[in-house]
XYZ file of C-alpha atoms in Angstrom:
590
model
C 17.067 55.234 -76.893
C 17.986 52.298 -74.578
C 15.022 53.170 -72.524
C 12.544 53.404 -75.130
C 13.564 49.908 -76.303
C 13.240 48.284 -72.975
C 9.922 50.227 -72.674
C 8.680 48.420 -75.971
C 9.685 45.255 -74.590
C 8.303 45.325 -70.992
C 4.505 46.435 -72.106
C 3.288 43.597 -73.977
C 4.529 41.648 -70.521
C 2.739 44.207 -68.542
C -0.319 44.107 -70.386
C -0.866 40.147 -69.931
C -0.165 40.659 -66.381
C -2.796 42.794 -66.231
C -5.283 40.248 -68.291
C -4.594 37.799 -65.734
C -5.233 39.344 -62.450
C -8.388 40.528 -64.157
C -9.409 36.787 -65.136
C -8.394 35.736 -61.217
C -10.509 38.438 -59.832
C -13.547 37.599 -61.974
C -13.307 34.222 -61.079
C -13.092 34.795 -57.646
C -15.715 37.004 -57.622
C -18.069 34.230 -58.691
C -16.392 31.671 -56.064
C -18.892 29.578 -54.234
C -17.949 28.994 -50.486
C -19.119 25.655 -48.575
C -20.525 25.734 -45.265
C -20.695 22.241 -43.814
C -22.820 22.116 -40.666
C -22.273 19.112 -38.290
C -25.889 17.299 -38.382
C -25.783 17.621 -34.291
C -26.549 21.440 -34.690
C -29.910 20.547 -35.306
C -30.766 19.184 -31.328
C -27.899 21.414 -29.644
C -28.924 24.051 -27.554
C -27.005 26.693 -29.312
C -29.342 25.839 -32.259
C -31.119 29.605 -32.569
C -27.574 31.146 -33.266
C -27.139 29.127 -36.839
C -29.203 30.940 -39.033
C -28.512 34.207 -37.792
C -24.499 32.885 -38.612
C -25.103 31.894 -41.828
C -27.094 34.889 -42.725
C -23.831 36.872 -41.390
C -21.609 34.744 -43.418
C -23.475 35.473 -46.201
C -23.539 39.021 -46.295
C -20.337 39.339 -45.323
C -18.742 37.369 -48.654
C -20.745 38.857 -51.336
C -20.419 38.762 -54.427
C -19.490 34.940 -52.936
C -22.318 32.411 -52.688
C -22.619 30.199 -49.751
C -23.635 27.175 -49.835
C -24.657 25.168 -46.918
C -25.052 21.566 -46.018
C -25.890 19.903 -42.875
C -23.624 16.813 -42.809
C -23.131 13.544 -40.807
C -20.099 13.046 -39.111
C -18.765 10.172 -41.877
C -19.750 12.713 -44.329
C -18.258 15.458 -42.762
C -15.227 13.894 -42.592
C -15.184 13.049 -46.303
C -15.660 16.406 -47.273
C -12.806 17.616 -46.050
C -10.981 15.064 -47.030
C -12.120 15.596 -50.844
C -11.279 19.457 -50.250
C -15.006 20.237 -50.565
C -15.419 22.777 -47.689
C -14.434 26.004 -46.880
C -15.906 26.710 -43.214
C -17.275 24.067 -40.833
C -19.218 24.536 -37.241
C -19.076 21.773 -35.606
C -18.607 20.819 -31.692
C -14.634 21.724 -30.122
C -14.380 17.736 -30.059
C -15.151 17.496 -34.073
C -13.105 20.184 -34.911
C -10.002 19.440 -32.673
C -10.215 15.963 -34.155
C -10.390 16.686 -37.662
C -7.263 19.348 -36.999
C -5.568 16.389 -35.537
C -6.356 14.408 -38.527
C -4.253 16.697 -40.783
C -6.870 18.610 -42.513
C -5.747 22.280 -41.650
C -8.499 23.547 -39.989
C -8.361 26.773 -37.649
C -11.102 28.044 -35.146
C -12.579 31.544 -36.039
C -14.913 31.337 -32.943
C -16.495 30.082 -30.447
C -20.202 30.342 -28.866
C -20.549 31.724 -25.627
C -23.986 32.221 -23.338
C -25.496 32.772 -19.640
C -25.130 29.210 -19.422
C -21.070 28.947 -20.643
C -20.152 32.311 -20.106
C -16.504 30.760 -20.746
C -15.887 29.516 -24.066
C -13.088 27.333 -22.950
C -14.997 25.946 -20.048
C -18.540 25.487 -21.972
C -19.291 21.528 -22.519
C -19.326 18.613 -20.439
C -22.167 15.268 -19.877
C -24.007 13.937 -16.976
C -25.351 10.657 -15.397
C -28.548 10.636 -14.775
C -31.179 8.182 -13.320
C -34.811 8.264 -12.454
C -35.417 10.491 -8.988
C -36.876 6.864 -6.864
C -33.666 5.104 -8.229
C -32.489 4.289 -4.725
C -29.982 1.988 -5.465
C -27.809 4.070 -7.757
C -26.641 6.956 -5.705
C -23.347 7.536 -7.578
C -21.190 6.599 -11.008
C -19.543 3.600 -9.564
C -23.284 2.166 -8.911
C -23.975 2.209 -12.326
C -21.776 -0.865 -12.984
C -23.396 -3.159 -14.353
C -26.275 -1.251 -15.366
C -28.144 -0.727 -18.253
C -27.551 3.382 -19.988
C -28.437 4.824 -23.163
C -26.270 7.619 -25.215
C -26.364 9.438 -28.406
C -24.206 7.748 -30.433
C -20.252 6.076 -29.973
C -19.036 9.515 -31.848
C -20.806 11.768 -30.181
C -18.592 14.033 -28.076
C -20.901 15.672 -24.950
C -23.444 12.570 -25.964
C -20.700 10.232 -25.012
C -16.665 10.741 -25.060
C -16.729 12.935 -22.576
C -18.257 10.901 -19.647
C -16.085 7.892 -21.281
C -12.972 9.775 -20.250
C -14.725 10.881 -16.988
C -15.165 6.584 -16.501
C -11.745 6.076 -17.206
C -10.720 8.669 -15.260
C -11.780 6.699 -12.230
C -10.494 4.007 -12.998
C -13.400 2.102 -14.809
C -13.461 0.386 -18.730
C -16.054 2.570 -20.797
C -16.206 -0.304 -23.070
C -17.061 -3.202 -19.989
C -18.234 -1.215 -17.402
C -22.090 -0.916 -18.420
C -23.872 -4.820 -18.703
C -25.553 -2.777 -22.263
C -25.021 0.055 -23.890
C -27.886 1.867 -25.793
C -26.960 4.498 -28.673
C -30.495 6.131 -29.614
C -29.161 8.482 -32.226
C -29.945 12.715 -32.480
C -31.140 14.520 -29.204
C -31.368 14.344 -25.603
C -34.958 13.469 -25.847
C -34.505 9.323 -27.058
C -32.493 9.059 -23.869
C -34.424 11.075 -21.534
C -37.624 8.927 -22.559
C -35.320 5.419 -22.344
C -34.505 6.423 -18.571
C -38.144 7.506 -17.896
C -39.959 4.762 -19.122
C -37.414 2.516 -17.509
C -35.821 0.865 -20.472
C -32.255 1.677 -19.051
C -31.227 2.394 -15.888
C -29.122 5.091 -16.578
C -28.784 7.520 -19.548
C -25.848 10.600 -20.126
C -26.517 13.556 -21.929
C -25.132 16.954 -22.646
C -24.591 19.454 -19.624
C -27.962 22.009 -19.276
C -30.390 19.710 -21.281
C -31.630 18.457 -18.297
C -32.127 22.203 -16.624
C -33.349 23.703 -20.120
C -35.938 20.660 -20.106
C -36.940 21.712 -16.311
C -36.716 17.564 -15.605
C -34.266 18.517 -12.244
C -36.536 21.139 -11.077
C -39.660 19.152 -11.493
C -37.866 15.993 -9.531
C -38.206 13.609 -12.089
C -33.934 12.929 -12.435
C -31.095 13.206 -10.409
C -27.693 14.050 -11.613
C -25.134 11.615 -10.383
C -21.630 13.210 -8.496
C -22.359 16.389 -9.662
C -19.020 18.854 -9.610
C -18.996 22.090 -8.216
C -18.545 24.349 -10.795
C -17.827 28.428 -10.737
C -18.499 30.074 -13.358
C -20.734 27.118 -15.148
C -24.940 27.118 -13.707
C -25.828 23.494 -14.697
C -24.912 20.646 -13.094
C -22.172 18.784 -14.582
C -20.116 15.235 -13.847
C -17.500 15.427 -16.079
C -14.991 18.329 -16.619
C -15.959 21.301 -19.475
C -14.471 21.129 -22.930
C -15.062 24.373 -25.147
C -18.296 24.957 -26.963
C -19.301 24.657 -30.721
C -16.854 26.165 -32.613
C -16.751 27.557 -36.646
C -13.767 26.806 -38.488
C -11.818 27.668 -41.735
C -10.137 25.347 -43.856
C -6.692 25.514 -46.342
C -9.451 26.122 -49.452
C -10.808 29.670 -47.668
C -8.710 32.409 -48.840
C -7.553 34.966 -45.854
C -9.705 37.797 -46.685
C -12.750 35.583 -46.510
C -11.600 34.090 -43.261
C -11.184 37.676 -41.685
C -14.708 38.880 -42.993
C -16.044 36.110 -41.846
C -14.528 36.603 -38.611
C -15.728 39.530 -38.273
C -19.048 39.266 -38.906
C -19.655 36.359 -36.736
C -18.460 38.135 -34.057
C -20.423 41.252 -34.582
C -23.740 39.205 -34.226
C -25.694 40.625 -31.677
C -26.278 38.419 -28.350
C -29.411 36.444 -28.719
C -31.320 34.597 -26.065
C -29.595 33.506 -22.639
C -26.936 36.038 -24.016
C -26.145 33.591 -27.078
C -23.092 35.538 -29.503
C -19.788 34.552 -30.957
C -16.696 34.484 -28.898
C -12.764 33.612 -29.161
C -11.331 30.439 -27.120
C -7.792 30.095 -26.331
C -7.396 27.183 -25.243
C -8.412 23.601 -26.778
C -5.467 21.183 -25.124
C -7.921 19.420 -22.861
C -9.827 17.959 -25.898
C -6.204 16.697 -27.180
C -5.804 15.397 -23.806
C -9.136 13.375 -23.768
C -8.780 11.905 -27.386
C -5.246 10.683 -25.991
C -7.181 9.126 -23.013
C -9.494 7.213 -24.977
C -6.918 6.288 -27.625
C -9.186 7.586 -30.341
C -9.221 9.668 -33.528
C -5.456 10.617 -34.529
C -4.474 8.749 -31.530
C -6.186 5.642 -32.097
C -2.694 4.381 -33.243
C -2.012 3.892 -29.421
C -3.926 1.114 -29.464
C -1.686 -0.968 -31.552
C 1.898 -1.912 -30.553
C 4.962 -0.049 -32.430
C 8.536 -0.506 -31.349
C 9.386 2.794 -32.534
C 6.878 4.246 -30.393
C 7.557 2.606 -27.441
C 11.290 3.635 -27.426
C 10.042 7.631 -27.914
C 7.721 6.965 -24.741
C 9.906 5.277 -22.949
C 13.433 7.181 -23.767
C 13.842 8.466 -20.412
C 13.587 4.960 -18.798
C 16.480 3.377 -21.377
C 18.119 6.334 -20.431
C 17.991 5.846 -17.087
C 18.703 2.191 -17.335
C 21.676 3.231 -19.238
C 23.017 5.368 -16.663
C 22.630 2.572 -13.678
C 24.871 0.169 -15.938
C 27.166 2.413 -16.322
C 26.913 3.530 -12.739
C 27.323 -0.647 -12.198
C 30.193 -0.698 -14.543
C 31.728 2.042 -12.368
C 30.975 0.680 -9.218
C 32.071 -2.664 -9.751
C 35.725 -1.653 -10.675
C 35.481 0.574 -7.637
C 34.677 -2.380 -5.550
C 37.454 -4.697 -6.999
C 39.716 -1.140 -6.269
C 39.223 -0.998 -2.953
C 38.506 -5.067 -2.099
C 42.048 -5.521 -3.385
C 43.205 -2.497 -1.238
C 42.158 -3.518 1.714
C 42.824 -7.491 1.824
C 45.776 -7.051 3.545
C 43.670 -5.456 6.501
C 41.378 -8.079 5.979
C 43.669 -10.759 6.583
C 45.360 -8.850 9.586
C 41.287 -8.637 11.623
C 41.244 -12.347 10.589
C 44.127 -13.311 12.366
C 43.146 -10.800 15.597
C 39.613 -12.926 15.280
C 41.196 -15.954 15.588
C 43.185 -14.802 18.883
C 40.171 -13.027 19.998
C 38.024 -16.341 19.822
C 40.766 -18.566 21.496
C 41.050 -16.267 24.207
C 36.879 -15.917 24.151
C 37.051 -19.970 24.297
C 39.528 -20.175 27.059
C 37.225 -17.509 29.492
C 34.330 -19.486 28.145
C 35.913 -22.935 29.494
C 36.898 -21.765 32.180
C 32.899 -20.145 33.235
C 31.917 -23.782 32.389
C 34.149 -25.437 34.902
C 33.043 -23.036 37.297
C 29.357 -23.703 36.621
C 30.238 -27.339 36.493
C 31.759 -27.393 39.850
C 28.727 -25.345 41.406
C 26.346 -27.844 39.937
C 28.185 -30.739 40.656
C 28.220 -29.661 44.573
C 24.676 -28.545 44.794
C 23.972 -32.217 43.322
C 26.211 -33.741 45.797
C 24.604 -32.297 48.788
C 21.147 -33.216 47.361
C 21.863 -36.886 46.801
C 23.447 -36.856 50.098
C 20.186 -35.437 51.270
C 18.029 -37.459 49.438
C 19.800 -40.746 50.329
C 20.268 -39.916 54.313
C 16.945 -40.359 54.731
C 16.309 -44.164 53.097
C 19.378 -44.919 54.734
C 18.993 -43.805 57.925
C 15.174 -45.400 58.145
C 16.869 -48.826 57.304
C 19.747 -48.289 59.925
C 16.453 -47.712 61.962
C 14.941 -50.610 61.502
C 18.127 -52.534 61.840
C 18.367 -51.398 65.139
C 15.395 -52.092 66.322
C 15.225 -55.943 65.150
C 18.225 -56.129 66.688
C 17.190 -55.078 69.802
C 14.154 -57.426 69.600
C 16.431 -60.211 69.144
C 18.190 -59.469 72.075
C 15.449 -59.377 74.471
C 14.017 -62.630 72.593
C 10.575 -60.989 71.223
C 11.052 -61.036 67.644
C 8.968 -63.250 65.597
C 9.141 -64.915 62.247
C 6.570 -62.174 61.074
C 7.881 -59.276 62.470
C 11.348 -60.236 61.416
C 9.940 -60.367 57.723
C 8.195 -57.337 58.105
C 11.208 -55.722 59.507
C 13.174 -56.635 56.042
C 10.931 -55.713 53.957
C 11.088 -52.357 55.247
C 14.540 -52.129 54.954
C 14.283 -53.330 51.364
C 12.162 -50.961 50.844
C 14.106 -47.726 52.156
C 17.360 -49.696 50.332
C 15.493 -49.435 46.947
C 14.527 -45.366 47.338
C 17.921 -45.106 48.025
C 19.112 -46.850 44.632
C 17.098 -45.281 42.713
C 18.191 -41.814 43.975
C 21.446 -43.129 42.387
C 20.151 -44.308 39.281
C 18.328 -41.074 38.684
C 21.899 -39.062 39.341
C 23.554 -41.503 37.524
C 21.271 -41.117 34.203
C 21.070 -37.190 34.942
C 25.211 -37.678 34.287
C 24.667 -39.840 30.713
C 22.610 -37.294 29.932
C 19.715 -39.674 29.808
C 17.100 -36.670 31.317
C 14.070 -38.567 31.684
C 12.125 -35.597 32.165
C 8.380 -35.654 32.952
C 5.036 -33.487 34.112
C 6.670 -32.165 37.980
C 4.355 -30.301 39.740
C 6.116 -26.902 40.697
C 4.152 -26.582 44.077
C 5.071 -29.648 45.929
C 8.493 -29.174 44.740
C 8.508 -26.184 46.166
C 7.133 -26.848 49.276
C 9.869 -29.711 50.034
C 12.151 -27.328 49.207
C 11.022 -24.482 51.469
C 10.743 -27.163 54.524
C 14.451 -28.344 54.304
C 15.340 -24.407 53.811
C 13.853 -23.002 56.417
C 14.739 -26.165 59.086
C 18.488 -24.506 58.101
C 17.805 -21.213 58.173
C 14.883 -20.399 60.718
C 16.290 -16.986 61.694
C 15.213 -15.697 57.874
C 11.410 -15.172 56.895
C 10.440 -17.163 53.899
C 6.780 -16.236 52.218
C 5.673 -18.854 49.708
C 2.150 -17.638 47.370
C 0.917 -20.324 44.694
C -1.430 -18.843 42.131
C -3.575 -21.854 40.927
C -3.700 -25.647 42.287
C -1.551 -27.568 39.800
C 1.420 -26.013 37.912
C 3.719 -28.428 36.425
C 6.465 -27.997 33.726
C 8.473 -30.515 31.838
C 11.273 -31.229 33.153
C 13.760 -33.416 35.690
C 13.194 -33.374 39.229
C 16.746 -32.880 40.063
C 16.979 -29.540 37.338
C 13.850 -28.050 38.990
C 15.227 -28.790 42.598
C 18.247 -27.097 41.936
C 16.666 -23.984 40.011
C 14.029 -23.913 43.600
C 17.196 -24.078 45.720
C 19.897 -21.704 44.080
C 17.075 -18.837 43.955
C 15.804 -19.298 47.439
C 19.523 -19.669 49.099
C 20.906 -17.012 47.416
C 18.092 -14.255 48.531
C 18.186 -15.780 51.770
C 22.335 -15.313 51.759
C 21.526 -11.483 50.419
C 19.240 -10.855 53.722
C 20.765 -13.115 56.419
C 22.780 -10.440 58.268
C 19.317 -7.929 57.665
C 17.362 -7.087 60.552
C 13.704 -8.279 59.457
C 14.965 -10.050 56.215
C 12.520 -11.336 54.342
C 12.215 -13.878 51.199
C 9.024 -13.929 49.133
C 8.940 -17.211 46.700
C 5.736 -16.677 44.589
C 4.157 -19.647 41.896
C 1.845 -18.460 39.208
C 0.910 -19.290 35.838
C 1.137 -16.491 32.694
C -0.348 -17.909 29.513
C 1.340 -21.066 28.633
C 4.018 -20.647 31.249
C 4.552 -21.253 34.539
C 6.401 -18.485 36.617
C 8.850 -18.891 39.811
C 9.302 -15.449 41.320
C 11.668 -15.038 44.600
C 12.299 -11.416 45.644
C 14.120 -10.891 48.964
C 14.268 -6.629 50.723
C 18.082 -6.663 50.355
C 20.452 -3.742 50.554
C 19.602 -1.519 47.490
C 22.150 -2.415 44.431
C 24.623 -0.549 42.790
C 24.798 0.276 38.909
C 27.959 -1.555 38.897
C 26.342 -4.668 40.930
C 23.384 -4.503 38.661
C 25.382 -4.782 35.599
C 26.667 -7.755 36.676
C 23.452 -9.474 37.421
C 22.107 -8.367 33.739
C 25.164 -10.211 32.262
C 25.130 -12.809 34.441
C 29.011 -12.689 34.835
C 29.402 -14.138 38.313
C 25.689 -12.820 39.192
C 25.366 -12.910 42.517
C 24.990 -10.280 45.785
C 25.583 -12.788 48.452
C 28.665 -11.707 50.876
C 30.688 -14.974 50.507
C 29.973 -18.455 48.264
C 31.381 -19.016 44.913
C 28.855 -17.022 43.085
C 27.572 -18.763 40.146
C 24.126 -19.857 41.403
C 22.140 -17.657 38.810
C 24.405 -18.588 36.019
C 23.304 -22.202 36.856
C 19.744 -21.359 37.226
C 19.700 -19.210 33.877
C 21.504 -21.952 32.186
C 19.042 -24.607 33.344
C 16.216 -22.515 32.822
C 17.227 -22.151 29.004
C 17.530 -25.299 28.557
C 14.274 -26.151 29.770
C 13.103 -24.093 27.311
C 12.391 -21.177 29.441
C 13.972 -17.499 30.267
C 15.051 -15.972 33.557
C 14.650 -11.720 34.207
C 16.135 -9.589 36.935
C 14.313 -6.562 38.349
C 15.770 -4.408 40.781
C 13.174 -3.074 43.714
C 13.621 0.427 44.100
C 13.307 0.285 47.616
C 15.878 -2.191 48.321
C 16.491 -5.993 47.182
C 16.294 -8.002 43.594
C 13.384 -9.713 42.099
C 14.514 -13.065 39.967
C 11.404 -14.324 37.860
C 11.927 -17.692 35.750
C 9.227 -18.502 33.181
C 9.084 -22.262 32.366
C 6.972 -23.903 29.577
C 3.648 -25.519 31.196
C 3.657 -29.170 31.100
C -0.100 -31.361 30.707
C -0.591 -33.785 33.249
């Protein structure tokens, strides 16, 4: 009974149910689907598949209509916008743009051929320029130049080889002195480049070939990239081909018929059919690049934006304050921790530099004394000679005298000579006693004759030794005091000839020369052949010396008076036997 009654009630229900599925299935059945066509299909190479398409399309939604309607790009646009379209072909770029705009769309398929066998790898531009263009032999050339495109939208006509320009680094929008967008079809530009109107002029990938303009000679293609699986040449990297899409407004059963159909078309010339592509990212990646479509918002500034680019970086920056932070209390940690020891090396510095002070002093003195002696027995030397020509001439007036043959002339003569040898001998002794004050009075002394002195009143005291003196060049003079350069001269050539006195054949070699903008004193003597321990010493110049007796500091005077000439002194050891002692003085003008 219970049944019957819920029977009764569940029928009239039933019944309407019925009445309305019947009313949405007759209305459906006199749907009208919209094709929209992008109005580029008309001058693209893949133009003889359309109408076999649409006549697929067609049979494959009946009872549907289909209505189709080539569109502009704006229009295009607008029509999906208003919900007016139901399937669209279109290039990849238009329809991965308008999916990026939010309008739903999905790819059905792809077109394939001989000459994009690869529907992901199908689409890309070229440069081209007239064949006897010489001076553009490459993309970079054409800056400046004059090139003509299809239109600022169009993708193979010109966002591709925009993204190709900024890929290397160029401005699309600066990088060209004009910019010509001719509209529909390769042939505008082709005709702009031939007649000469622009230099340059970029159209799709195989229009060129398909036109037989390469093979005849009459363009070049600019950079061309080697390419695998793609025939034409091609600048630029491959996008997919023209693609048919579905919108939210096509039901699913119409978008799988439709499917179908399209792909069941039978290959048409240069192997021409319907295929499936996988893979549209690099489109994405190229409307990112140029900042355009859905990411034209890149353009523009946006706080919000910039922190979800640039997370990683706060992050990061985050992380080194802390680190900072860390390393700061770290550093207080362990400066507190070890002041004590600091203090304690602080105190053992101080010690360390008295006692370093004390050795130091004590080196001087011993320099001091050396110096002071050498300078003693060369004013003695210098002054012996005045002296003893006026105790001369002394003499021999006063022998004159004696024997009654002096005259008033000769006897002024006589003093005047003595005057004479009594001022060289004072100024010997101003000259020392200035060189004491301090008071240098340093001037142009010419090395040579220096030398030469030198190497007389040596070898008159030490005949049994060999002494070989070389000058390189006529004139060599330094800046400097005679008295510093006498001493350097001396110290060098007495302590080689000290080294080789007791040597059978001992021999001294003092060389002059000149070496860029200083002038060099070389003496090498065929000593005994020194030990590491001996040559140690001479490198540190603690007590340098390899003479058998003396005080030793002769080198430590000549280094010291060589520095502060402004010069350096070097030790080589011979390997055959002896030391070579070079001082390099700055040259002096005359």
């Amino acid at each position: 009974m219970m049944f019957c009654l819920s029977l009764n009630r569940a029928f009239p229900r039933l019944i309407v149910s019925l009445l309305l599925v019947s009313s949405v299935w007759s209305s459906h059945a006199a749907e009208t689907l919209r094709l929209g066509i992008s109005s580029f299909a008309e001058h693209s190479i893949n133009k003889v598949l359309i109408d076999p398409t649409i006549k697929a399309i067609r049979d494959a939604v009946q009872p549907d209509k289909l209505e189709v309607e080539y569109l502009e790009l704006n229009r295009l646009q607008n029509s999906l916008k208003n919900g007016q379209l139901d399937l669209v072909l279109s290039s990849a770029g238009n329809y991965r743009r308008f999916l990026l705009e939010g309008y739903g769309l999905r790819d059905l398929a792809t077109m394939v051929s001989t000459q994009a066998p690869n529907p992901n790898y199908a689409e890309g531009s070229v440069f081209f320029v007239r064949s006897d263009r010489q001076d553009i032999d490459s993309i970079a050339a054409l800056k400046n130049k004059s090139v003509s495109a299809n239109y600022p939208f169009a993708f193979s006509g010109w966002q591709v080889a925009a993204g190709e320009l900024q890929k290397r680094g160029f401005d699309p929008d600066h990088f060209f002195s004009r910019l010509d967008f001719l509209g529909h079809g390769a042939s505008p530009v082709i005709d702009a480049v031939l007649s000469g109107k622009t230099d340059a002029g970029i159209v799709r990938a195989c229009v060129l070939e398909n036109a037989g303009l390469i093979k005849s000679g009459k363009v070049k293609v600019l950079e061309p990239k080697e390419t695998a699986d793609f025939p034409c040449e091609v600048c630029t990297r491959l996008y997919p081909n023209w693609t048919l899409s579905t919108t939210p407004n096509t039901p699913p059963e119409v978008s799988r018929k439709v499917t179908a159909a399209v792909l069941e078309i039978k290959p048409l010339q240069n192997n021409l059919h319907w295929s499936v592509a996988t893979d549209f990212t690099s489109i994405d990646d190229l409307f990112k690049q140029l900042q355009i479509g859905s990411y034209e918002y890149l353009q523009h500034f946006s706080f919000k934006r910039f922190i979800e680019t640039y997370w990683q970086y706060f992050v990061f920056v985050l992380i080194f304050i802390v680190g900072l932070i860390l390393h700061g209390i770290r550093s207080e940690y362990l400066v507190n921790k070890r002041t004590h020891a600091l203090s304690e090396s602080l105190k053992r510095e101080r010690k360390l530099r008295a006692e370093s002070a004390l050795v130091k002093s004590r080196l001087d003195k011993i320099q001091k004394v050396g110096l002071v002696g050498q300078m003693c027995s060369m004013i003695a030397h210098e002054l012996k000679q005045p002296l003893g020509a006026a105790a001369a001439y002394c003499f021999a007036l006063r022998r004159r005298m004696e024997s009654g043959e002096v005259s008033a002339d000769m006897l002024e003569k006589g003093i005047e000579r003595i005057d004479g040898q009594i001022q060289r001998a004072s100024e010997v002794v101003n000259q020392v006693r200035s060189y004491a004050k301090g008071q240098r009075q340093r001037q142009a002394v010419d090395v040579g004759k220096t030398a030469e002195k030198i190497l007389r009143d040596i070898q008159a005291s030490s005949p049994d030794t060999e002494v070989e003196f070389q000058k390189e060049g006529e004139r060599l003079l330094v800046e400097a005091n005679p008295i510093e350069l006498e001493i350097i001269l001396i110290n060098l050539v007495k302590n080689a000839i000290e080294v080789v006195k007791d040597k059978q054949n001992g021999r001294v070699i003092v060389n002059l020369s000149s070496e860029g903008d200083a002038v060099c004193i070389k003496v090498e003597d065929n000593g005994e052949k020194m030990s590491d321990a001996e040559w140690k010493q001479i490198s540190q110049l603690a007590m340098a010396t390899t003479k058998h007796s003396g005080l030793g500091s002769g080198l430590s005077i000549v280094a010291g008076l060589a520095e502060d000439l402004g010069g350096r002194i070097t030790f080589e050891r011979i390997s055959s036997g002896g030391l070579s002692v070079l001082v390099r003085l700055p040259s002096a003008k005359e």
